[in-house]
Coordinates of C-alpha atoms in Angstrom, one line a residue:
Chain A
X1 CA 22.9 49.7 -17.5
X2 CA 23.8 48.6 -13.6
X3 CA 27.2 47.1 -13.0
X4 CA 25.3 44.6 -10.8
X5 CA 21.8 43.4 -11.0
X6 CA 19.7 41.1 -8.9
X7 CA 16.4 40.1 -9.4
X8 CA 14.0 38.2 -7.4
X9 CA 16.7 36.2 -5.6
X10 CA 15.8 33.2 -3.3
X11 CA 17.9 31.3 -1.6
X12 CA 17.3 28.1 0.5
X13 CA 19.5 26.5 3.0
X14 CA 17.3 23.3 3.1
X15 CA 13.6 24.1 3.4
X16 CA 14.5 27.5 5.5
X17 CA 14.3 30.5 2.7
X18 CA 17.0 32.5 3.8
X19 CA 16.0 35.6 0.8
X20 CA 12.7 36.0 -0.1
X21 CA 13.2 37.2 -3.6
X22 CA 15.1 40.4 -3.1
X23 CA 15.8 42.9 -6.3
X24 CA 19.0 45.5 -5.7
X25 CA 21.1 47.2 -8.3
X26 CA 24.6 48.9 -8.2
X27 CA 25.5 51.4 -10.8
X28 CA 29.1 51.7 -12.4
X29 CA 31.2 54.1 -9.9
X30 CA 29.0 53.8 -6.8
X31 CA 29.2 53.1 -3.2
X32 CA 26.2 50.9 -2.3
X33 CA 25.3 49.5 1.6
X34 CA 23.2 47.0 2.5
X35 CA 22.7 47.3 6.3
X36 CA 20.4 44.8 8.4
X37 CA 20.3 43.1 11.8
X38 CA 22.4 39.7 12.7
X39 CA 20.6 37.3 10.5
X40 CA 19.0 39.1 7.8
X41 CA 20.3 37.5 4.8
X42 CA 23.1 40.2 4.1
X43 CA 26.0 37.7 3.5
X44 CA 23.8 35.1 2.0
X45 CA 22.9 37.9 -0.4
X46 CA 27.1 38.3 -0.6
X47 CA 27.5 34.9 -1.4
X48 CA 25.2 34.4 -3.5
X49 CA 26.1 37.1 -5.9
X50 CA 29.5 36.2 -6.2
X51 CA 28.6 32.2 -7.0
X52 CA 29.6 30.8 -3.4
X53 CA 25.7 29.7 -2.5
X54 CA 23.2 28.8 -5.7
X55 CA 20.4 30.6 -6.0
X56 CA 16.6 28.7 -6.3
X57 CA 14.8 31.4 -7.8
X58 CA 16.1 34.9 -9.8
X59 CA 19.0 36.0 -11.7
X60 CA 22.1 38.0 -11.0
X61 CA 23.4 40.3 -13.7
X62 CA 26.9 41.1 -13.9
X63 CA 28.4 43.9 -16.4
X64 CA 25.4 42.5 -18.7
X65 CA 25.9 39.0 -18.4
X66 CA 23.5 36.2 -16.7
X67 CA 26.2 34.4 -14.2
X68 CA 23.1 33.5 -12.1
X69 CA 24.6 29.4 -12.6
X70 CA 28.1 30.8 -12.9
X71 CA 30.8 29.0 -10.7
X72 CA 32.6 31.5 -8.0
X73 CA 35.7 31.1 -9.6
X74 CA 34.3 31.8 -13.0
X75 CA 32.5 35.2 -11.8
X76 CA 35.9 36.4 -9.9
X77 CA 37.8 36.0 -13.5
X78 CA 35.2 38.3 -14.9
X79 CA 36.1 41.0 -12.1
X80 CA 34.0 40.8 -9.3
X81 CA 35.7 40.2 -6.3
X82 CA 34.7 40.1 -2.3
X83 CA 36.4 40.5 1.2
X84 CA 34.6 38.0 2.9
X85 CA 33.5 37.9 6.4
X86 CA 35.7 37.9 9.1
X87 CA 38.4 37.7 6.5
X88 CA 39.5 34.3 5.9
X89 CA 43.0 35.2 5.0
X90 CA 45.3 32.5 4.1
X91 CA 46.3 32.3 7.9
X92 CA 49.4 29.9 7.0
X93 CA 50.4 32.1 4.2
X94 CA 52.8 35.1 4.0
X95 CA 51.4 38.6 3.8
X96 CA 53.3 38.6 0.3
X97 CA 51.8 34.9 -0.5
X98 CA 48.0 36.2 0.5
X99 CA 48.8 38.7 -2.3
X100 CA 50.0 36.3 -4.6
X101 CA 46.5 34.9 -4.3
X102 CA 44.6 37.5 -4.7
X103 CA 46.0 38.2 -8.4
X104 CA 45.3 34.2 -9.1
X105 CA 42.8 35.1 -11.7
X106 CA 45.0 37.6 -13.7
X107 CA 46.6 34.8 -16.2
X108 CA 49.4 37.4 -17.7
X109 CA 50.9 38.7 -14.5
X110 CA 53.0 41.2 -16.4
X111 CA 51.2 44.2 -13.7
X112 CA 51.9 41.8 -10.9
X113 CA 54.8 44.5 -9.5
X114 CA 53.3 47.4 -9.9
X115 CA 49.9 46.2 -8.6
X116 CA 51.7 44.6 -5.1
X117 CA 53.5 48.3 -4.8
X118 CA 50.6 49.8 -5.1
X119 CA 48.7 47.3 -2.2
X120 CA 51.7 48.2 -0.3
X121 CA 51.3 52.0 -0.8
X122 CA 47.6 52.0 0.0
X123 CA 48.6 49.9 2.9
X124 CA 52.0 50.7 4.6
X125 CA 51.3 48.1 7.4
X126 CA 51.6 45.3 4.9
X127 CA 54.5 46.5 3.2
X128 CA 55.9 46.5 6.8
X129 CA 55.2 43.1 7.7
X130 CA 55.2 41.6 3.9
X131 CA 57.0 38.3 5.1
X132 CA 55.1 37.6 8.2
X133 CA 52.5 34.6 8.4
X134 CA 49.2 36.5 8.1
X135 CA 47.4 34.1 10.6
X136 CA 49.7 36.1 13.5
X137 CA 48.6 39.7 12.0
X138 CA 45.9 41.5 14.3
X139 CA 42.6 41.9 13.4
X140 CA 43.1 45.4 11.8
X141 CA 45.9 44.1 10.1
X142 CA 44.1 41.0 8.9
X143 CA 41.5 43.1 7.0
X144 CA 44.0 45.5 5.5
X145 CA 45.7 42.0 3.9
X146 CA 42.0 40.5 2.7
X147 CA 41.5 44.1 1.2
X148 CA 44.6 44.6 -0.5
X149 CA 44.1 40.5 -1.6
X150 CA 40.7 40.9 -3.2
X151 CA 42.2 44.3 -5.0
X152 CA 45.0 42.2 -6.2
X153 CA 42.3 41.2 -9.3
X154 CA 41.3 44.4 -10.5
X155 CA 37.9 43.6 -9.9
X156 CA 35.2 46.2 -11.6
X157 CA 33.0 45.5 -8.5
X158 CA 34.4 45.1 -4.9
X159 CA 31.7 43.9 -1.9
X160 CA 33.0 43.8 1.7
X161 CA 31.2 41.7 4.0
X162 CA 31.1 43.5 7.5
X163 CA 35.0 45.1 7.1
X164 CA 34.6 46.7 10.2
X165 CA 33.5 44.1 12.1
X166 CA 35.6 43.4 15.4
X167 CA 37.9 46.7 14.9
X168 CA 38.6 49.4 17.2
X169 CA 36.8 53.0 16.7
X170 CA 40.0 54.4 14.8
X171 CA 40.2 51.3 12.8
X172 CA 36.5 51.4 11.8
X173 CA 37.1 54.9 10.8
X174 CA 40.1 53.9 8.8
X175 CA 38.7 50.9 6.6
X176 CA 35.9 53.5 5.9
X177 CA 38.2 55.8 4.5
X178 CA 40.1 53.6 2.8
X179 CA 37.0 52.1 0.8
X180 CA 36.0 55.8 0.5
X181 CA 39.9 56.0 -1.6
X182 CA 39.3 52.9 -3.0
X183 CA 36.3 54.2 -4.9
X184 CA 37.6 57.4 -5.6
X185 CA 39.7 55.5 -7.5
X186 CA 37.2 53.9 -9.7
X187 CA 35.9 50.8 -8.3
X188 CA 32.5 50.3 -7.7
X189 CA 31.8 48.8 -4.1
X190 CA 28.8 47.0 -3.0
X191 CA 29.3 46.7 1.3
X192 CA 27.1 45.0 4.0
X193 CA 27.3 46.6 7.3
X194 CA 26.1 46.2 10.6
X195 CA 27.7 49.7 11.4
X196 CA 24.7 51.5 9.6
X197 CA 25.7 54.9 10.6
X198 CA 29.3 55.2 9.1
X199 CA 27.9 52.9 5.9
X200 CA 25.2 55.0 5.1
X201 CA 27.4 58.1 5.4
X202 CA 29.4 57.2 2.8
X203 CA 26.9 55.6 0.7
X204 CA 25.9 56.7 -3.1
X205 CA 22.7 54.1 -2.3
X206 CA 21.6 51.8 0.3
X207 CA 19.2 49.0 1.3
X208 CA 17.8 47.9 4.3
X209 CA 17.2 43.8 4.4
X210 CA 15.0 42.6 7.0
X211 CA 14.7 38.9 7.6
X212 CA 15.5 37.8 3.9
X213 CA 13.8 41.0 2.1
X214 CA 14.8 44.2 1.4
X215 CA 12.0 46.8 3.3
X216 CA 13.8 50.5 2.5
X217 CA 15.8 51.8 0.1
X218 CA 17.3 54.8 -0.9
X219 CA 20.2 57.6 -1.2
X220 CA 23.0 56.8 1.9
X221 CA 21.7 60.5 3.6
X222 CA 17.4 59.6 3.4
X223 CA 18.4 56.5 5.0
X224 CA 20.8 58.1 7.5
X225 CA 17.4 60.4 8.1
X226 CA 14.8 57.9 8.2
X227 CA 13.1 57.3 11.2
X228 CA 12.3 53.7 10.8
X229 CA 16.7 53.3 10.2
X230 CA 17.4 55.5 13.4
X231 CA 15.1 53.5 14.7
X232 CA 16.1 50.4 14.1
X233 CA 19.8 50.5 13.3
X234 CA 21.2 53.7 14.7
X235 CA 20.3 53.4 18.4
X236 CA 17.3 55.8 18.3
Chain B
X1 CA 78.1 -2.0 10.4
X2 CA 74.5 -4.2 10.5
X3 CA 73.2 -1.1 12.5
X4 CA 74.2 1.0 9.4
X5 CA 72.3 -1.6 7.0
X6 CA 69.3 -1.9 9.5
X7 CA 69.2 1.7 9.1
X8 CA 69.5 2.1 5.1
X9 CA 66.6 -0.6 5.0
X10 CA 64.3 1.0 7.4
X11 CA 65.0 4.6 5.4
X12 CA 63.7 3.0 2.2
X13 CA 61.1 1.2 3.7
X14 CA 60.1 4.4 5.2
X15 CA 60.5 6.4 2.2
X16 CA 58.3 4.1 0.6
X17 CA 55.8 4.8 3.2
X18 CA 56.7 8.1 2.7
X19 CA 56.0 8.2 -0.4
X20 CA 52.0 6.8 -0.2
X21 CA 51.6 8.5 3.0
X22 CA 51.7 11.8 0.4
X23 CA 49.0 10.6 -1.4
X24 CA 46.8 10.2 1.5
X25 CA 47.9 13.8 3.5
X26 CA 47.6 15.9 0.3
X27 CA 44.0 14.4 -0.7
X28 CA 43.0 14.6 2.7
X29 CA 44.2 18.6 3.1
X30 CA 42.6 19.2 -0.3
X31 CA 39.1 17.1 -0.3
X32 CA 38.9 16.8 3.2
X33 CA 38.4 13.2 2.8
X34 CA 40.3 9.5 3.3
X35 CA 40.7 8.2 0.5
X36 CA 40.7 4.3 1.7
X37 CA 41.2 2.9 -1.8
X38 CA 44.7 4.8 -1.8
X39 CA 46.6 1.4 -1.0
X40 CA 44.8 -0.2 -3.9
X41 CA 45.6 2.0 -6.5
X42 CA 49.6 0.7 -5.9
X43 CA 48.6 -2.8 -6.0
X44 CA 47.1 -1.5 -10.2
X45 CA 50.0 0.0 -10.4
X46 CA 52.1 -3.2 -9.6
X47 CA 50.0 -5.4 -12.4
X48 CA 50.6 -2.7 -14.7
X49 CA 54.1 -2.8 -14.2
X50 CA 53.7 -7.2 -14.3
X51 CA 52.3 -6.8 -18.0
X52 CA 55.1 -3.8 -19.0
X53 CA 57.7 -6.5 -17.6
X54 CA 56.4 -9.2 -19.4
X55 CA 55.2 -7.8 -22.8
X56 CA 58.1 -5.4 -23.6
X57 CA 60.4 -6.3 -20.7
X58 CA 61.9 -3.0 -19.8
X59 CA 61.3 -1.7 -16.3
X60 CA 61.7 2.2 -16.9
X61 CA 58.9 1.6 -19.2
X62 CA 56.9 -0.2 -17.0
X63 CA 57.2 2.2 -14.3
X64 CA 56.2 4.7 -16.6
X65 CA 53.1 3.1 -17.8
X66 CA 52.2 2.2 -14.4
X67 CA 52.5 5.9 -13.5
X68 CA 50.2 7.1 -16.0
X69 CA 48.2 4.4 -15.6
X70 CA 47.8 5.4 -12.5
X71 CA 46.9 9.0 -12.7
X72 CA 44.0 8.5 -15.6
X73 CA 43.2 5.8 -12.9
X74 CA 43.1 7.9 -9.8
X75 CA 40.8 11.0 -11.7
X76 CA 38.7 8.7 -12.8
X77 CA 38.2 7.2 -9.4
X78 CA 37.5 10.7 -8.3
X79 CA 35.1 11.7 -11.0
X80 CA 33.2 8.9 -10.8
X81 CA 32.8 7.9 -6.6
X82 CA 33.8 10.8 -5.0
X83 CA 32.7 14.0 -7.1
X84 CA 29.2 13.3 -7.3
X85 CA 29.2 13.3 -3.2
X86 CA 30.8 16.7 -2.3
X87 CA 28.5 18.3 0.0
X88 CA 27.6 14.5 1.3
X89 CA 28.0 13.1 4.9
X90 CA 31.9 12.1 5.5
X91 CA 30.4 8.3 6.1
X92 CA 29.0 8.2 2.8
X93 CA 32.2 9.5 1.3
X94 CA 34.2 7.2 3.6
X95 CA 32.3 3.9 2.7
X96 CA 32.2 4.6 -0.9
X97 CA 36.0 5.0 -0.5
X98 CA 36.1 1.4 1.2
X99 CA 34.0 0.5 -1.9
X100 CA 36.1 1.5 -4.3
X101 CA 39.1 -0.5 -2.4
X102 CA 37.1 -3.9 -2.9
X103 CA 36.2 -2.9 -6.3
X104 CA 39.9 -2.6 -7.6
X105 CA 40.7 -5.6 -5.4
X106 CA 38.0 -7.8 -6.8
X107 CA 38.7 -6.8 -10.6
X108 CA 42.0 -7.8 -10.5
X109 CA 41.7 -11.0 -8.7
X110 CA 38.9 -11.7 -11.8
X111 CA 41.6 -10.5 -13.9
X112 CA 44.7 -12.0 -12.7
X113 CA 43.3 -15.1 -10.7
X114 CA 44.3 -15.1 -7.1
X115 CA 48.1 -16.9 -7.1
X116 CA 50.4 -14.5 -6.8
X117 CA 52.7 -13.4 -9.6
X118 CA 56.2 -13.1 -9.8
X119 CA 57.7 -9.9 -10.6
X120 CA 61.1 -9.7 -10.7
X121 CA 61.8 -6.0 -11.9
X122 CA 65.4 -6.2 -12.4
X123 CA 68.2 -8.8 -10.4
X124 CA 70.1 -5.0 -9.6
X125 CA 73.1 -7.0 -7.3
X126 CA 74.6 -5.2 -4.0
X127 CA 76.9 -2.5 -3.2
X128 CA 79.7 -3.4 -1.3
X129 CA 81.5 -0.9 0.8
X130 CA 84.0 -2.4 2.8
X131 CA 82.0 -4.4 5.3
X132 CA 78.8 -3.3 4.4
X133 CA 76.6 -4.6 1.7
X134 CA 74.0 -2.4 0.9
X135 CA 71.2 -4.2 -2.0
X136 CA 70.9 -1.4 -4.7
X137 CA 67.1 -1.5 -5.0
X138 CA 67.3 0.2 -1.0
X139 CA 69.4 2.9 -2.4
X140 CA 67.5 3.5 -5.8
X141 CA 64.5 3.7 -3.6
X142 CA 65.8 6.2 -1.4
X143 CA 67.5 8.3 -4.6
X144 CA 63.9 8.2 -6.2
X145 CA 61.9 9.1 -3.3
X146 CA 64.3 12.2 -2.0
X147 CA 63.7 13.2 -5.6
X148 CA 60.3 13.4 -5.5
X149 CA 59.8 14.3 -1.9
X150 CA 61.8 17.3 -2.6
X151 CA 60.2 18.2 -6.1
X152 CA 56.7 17.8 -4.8
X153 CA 57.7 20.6 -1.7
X154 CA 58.7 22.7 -4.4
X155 CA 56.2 22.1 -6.4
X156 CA 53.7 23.6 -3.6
X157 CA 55.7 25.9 -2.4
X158 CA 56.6 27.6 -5.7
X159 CA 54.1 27.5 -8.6
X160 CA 51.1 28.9 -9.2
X161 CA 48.9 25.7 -8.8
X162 CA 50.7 24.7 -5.6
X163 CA 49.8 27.7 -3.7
X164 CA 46.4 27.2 -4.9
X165 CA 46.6 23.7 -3.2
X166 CA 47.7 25.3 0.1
X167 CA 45.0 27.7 -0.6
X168 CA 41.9 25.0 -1.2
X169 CA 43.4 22.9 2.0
X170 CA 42.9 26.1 4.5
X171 CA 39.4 27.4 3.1
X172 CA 38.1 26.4 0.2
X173 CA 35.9 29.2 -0.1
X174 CA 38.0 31.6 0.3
X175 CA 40.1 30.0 -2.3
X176 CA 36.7 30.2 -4.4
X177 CA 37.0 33.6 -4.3
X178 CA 40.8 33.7 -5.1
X179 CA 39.1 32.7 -8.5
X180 CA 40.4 29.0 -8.0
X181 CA 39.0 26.0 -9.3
X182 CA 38.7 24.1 -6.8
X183 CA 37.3 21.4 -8.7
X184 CA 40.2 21.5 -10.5
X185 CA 42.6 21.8 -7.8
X186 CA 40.9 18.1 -6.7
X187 CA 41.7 16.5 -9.9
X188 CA 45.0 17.5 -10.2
X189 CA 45.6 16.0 -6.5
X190 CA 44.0 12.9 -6.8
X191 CA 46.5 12.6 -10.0
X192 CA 49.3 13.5 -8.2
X193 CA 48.7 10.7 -5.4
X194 CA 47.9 7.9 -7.5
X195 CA 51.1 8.4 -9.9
X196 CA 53.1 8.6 -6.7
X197 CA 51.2 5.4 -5.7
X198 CA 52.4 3.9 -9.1
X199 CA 56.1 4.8 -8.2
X200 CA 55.5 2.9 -4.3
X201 CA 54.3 -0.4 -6.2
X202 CA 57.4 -0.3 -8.2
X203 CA 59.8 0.2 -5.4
X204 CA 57.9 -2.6 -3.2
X205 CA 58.2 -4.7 -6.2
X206 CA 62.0 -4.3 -6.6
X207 CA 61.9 -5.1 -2.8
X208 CA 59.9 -8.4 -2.8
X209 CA 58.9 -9.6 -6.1
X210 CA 55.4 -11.1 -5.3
X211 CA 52.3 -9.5 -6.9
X212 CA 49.0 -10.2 -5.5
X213 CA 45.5 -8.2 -5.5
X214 CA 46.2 -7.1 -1.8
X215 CA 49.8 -6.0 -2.9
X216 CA 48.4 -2.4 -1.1
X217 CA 46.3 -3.4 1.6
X218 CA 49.0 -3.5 4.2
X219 CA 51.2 -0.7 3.3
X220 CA 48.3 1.4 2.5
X221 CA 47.5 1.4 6.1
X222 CA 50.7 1.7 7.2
X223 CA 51.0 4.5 5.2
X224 CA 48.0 5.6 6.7
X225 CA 49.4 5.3 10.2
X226 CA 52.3 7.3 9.0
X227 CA 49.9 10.3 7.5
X228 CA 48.2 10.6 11.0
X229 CA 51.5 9.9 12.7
X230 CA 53.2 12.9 10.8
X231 CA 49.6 15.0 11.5
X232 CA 47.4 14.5 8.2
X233 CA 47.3 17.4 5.9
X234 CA 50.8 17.8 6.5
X235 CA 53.1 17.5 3.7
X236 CA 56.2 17.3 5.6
X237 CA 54.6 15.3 8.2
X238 CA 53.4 12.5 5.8
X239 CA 57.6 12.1 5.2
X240 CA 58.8 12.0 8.8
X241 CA 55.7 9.8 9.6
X242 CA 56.2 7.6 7.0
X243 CA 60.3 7.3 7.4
X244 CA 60.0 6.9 11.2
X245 CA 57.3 3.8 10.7
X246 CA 60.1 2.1 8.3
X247 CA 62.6 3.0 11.0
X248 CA 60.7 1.1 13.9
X249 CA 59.7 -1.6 11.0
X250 CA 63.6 -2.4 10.3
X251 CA 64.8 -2.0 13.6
X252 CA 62.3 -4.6 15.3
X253 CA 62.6 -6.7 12.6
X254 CA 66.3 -7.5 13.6
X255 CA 65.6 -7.7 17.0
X256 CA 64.5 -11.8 17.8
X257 CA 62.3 -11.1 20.4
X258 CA 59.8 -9.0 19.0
X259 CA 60.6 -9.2 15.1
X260 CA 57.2 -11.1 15.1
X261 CA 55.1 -8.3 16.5
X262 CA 56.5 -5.4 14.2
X263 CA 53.4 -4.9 13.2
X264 CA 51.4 -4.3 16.3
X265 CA 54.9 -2.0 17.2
X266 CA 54.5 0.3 14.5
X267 CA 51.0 0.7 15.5
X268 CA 51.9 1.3 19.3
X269 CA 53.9 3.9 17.9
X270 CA 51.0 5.5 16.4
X271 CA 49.2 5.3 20.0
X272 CA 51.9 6.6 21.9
X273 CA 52.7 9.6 19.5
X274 CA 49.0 10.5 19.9
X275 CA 48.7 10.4 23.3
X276 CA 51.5 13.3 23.6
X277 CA 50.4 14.7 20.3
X278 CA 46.7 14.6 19.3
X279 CA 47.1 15.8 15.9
X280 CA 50.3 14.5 14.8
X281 CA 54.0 15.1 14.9
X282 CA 54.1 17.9 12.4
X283 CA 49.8 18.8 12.5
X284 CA 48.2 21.9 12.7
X285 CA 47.1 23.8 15.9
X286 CA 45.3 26.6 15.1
X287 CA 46.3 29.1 15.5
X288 CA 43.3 32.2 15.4
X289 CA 43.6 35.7 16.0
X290 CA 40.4 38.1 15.9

């Protein structure tokens, strides 16, 4: 059984149908990639999973319950957990504080210790800078802090909404390899990128959404080979 | 020695101010709305402490009932006007508030008539240091409110919850996906504001003993002033706001010339401070980094 199912999903933002009913799956221990253009629906798809936007029509399946009508803050307690776009770290919060918040949902904090060492040793620039107001962190460091924040809760299924998004090439090639790690180490990661190329190469299974509805799918490498992707996403 | 006791009263004025100014800055930085019937909810809080006083007669007690009193008061105010119009226009959320306000003003004035009441709390005497004489009601206003002015910053600043209040102020949906209940989060401010509302009618009462159904009207927009003053959303700011407004109100009161215009100063003030600071003494500039 997937990790994460969707089915048929619609959602509306007033009478403009922003997905058309789109069906995905991730399995347990994959890396999966949705790529598509500036306004195809990718983090309306992101939110909508995870509870932020309702969904008119379809269900979402999470570890084999229906949280289609769950709350966010319900569906992050059963272990799903997202870096949003452009971050949205707690800018007037402390590196250590932004932590803190990430491991809201875990009500016995007895790991609380060892899980913040092991943030700082998967990201040595936070350790670093562990007292300093995250809202005067660069960019790169921003999305380090919202990735080590949303691992804070453990979560079964991690998505990323455009992590590479405003970074410098070494960067980008970092926060690949760090979500690369971070499912080597057993959590299942659902990303949307705009970068299709380094997405797809390190992609178990992806999914190309076009104007609200997914048009391709398949392993990260047929993609990578596709014409109508090279076409499309990978400048030729 | 009068400068000193000008002082002492403008500081528990102020603190007073202070002290409702909180309720409007944290409700504000949490549900992104004014909450107009604020002022009100002290004037409930004053009728609950005139039927404490005059059916068991102990003021401790009264305060106390007046506080919870309050609190259910204040949820249920949010539950019932403001919750069902998240995700509405801020003018429909701001003359629902203004609503409210005549709602709780109306229902007492059915229920208590229109003459004012007489409260005394408690006759508490003066303090008498040398030359000074300092009324102990200023003092015991100033002792409560440094109290809770200080508890509520640690409050914030320190438990799990108040994070999560700093957390909801800055992005809700971010805090969404910090698996907080927003919701929640809501509730528990709009308790925390309307018990500290109940604790402002009681020291106004100790100040000047008479109750009537617009008991909050004026010190809610004072209060107010001071929020936006101090920059609103500002915890901090909501205290120096509301302490410099009681300053300027004391001070000008003594002076002759203009004690009849105090008012209209303490709003001046607000202009002024605006000009050279748009969003308050202590309010955000964003700061955003990409």
């Amino acid at each position: 059984m997937a990790l994460l199912e969707v089915k048929d999903l619609e959602v509306y933002y007033g009478v403009i149908r922003a997905l058309k009913g789109i069906s995905f799956e991730v399995e347990k221990g994959e890396i999966v990639t949705l790529i598509g253009a500036n306004g195809a629906g990718k983090t309306t798809t992101m939110q909508s999973v995870i509870g932020l936007i309702p969904a008119r029509h379809g269900k979402v399946i999470f570890d084999g319950r229906d949280i289609t009508k769950t709350p966010c803050h319900k569906i992050v307690h059963l272990g799903m957990s997202q870096v949003p776009e452009g971050r949205r770290v707690f800018q007037e919060l402390t590196v250590y504080e932004n932590l803190m918040m990430g491991a809201y949902s875990q009500k016995d904090n007895n790991s609380f210790k060892e899980d913040i060492d092991r943030i700082y040793e998967r990201f040595p620039r936070l350790a670093e800078r562990r007292n300093q107001i995250a809202g005067t962190l660069s960019g790169g460091e921003q999305q380090m802090l919202a990735m080590g924040r949303a691992l804070m809760s453990h979560p079964k299924l991690l998505m990323l909404d455009e992590p590479s998004m405003g970074l410098s090439p070494i960067l980008v090639d970092q926060v690949f390899e760090i979500i690369k790690d971070i499912n080597r180490d057993g959590t299942t990661i659902l990303l949307v990128e705009q970068n299709a190329g380094k997405s797809l190469a390190i992609s178990d299974r992806a999914y190309v959404l076009e104007t609200g509805d997914i048009v391709l799918s398949g392993t990260g490498a047929e993609l990578a080979a596709s014409d109508q992707v090279k076409k499309a996403y990978l400048g030729g | 020695m009068e400068f000193i006791e000008t002082l002492l009263n403008g500081l528990s004025i102020g603190s007073t101010y202070a002290i409702i100014a909180l309720g409007y800055t944290m409700v504000y930085g949490i549900a992104k709305m004014l909450n107009f019937a604020h002022g009100d909810v002290i004037m409930v809080g004053g009728y609950m402490i005139f039927l404490s006083l005059t059916s068991v007669g102990n003021p401790i007690l009264g305060l106390l009932a007046a506080v919870l009193f309050c609190v259910l008061l204040g949820i249920s105010i949010e539950k019932v006007a403001y919750k069902p119009l998240r995700g509405a226009s801020p003018l429909a959320v701001l003359i629902t508030a203004i609503g409210v306000s005549y709602l709780l003003q109306s229902t007492a004035q059915i229920i208590f008539g229109s003459a004012p009441k007489m409260v005394v709390v408690a006759d508490f005497g003066n303090l008498t240091v040398g030359e000074l004489t300092i009324p102990y009601y200023m003092l015991i206003t100033l002792g409560c409110s440094v109290v809770i002015m200080l508890a509520l910053s640690l409050f914030v600043k320190y438990t799990r919850t108040g994070r999560a209040m700093i957390a909801v102020s800055e992005d809700k949906g971010a805090a969404q996906l910090m698996g907080i209940n927003v919701n929640a989060i809501i509730t528990i401010t709009f308790a925390i504001g309307s018990g500290l509302a109940a604790f402002a009618g009681f020291f106004m009462l100790m100040k000047s003993p008479s109750l009537s159904n617009t008991l909050g009207a004026m010190p809610g927009i004072k209060a107010f002033t001071a929020a936006v003053i101090g920059g609103i959303g500002s915890i901090p700011g909501a205290m120096v706001g509301g302490i410099l407004m009681g300053v300027v109100e004391a001070i000008s009161l003594t002076i002759p010339a203009i004690a009849p215009y105090t008012d209209a100063i303490e709003f001046l003030v607000l202009i002024v401070i605006l000009l050279f600071r748009p969003s308050g003494i202590l309010g955000k500039v964003r700061r955003e980094k990409v």
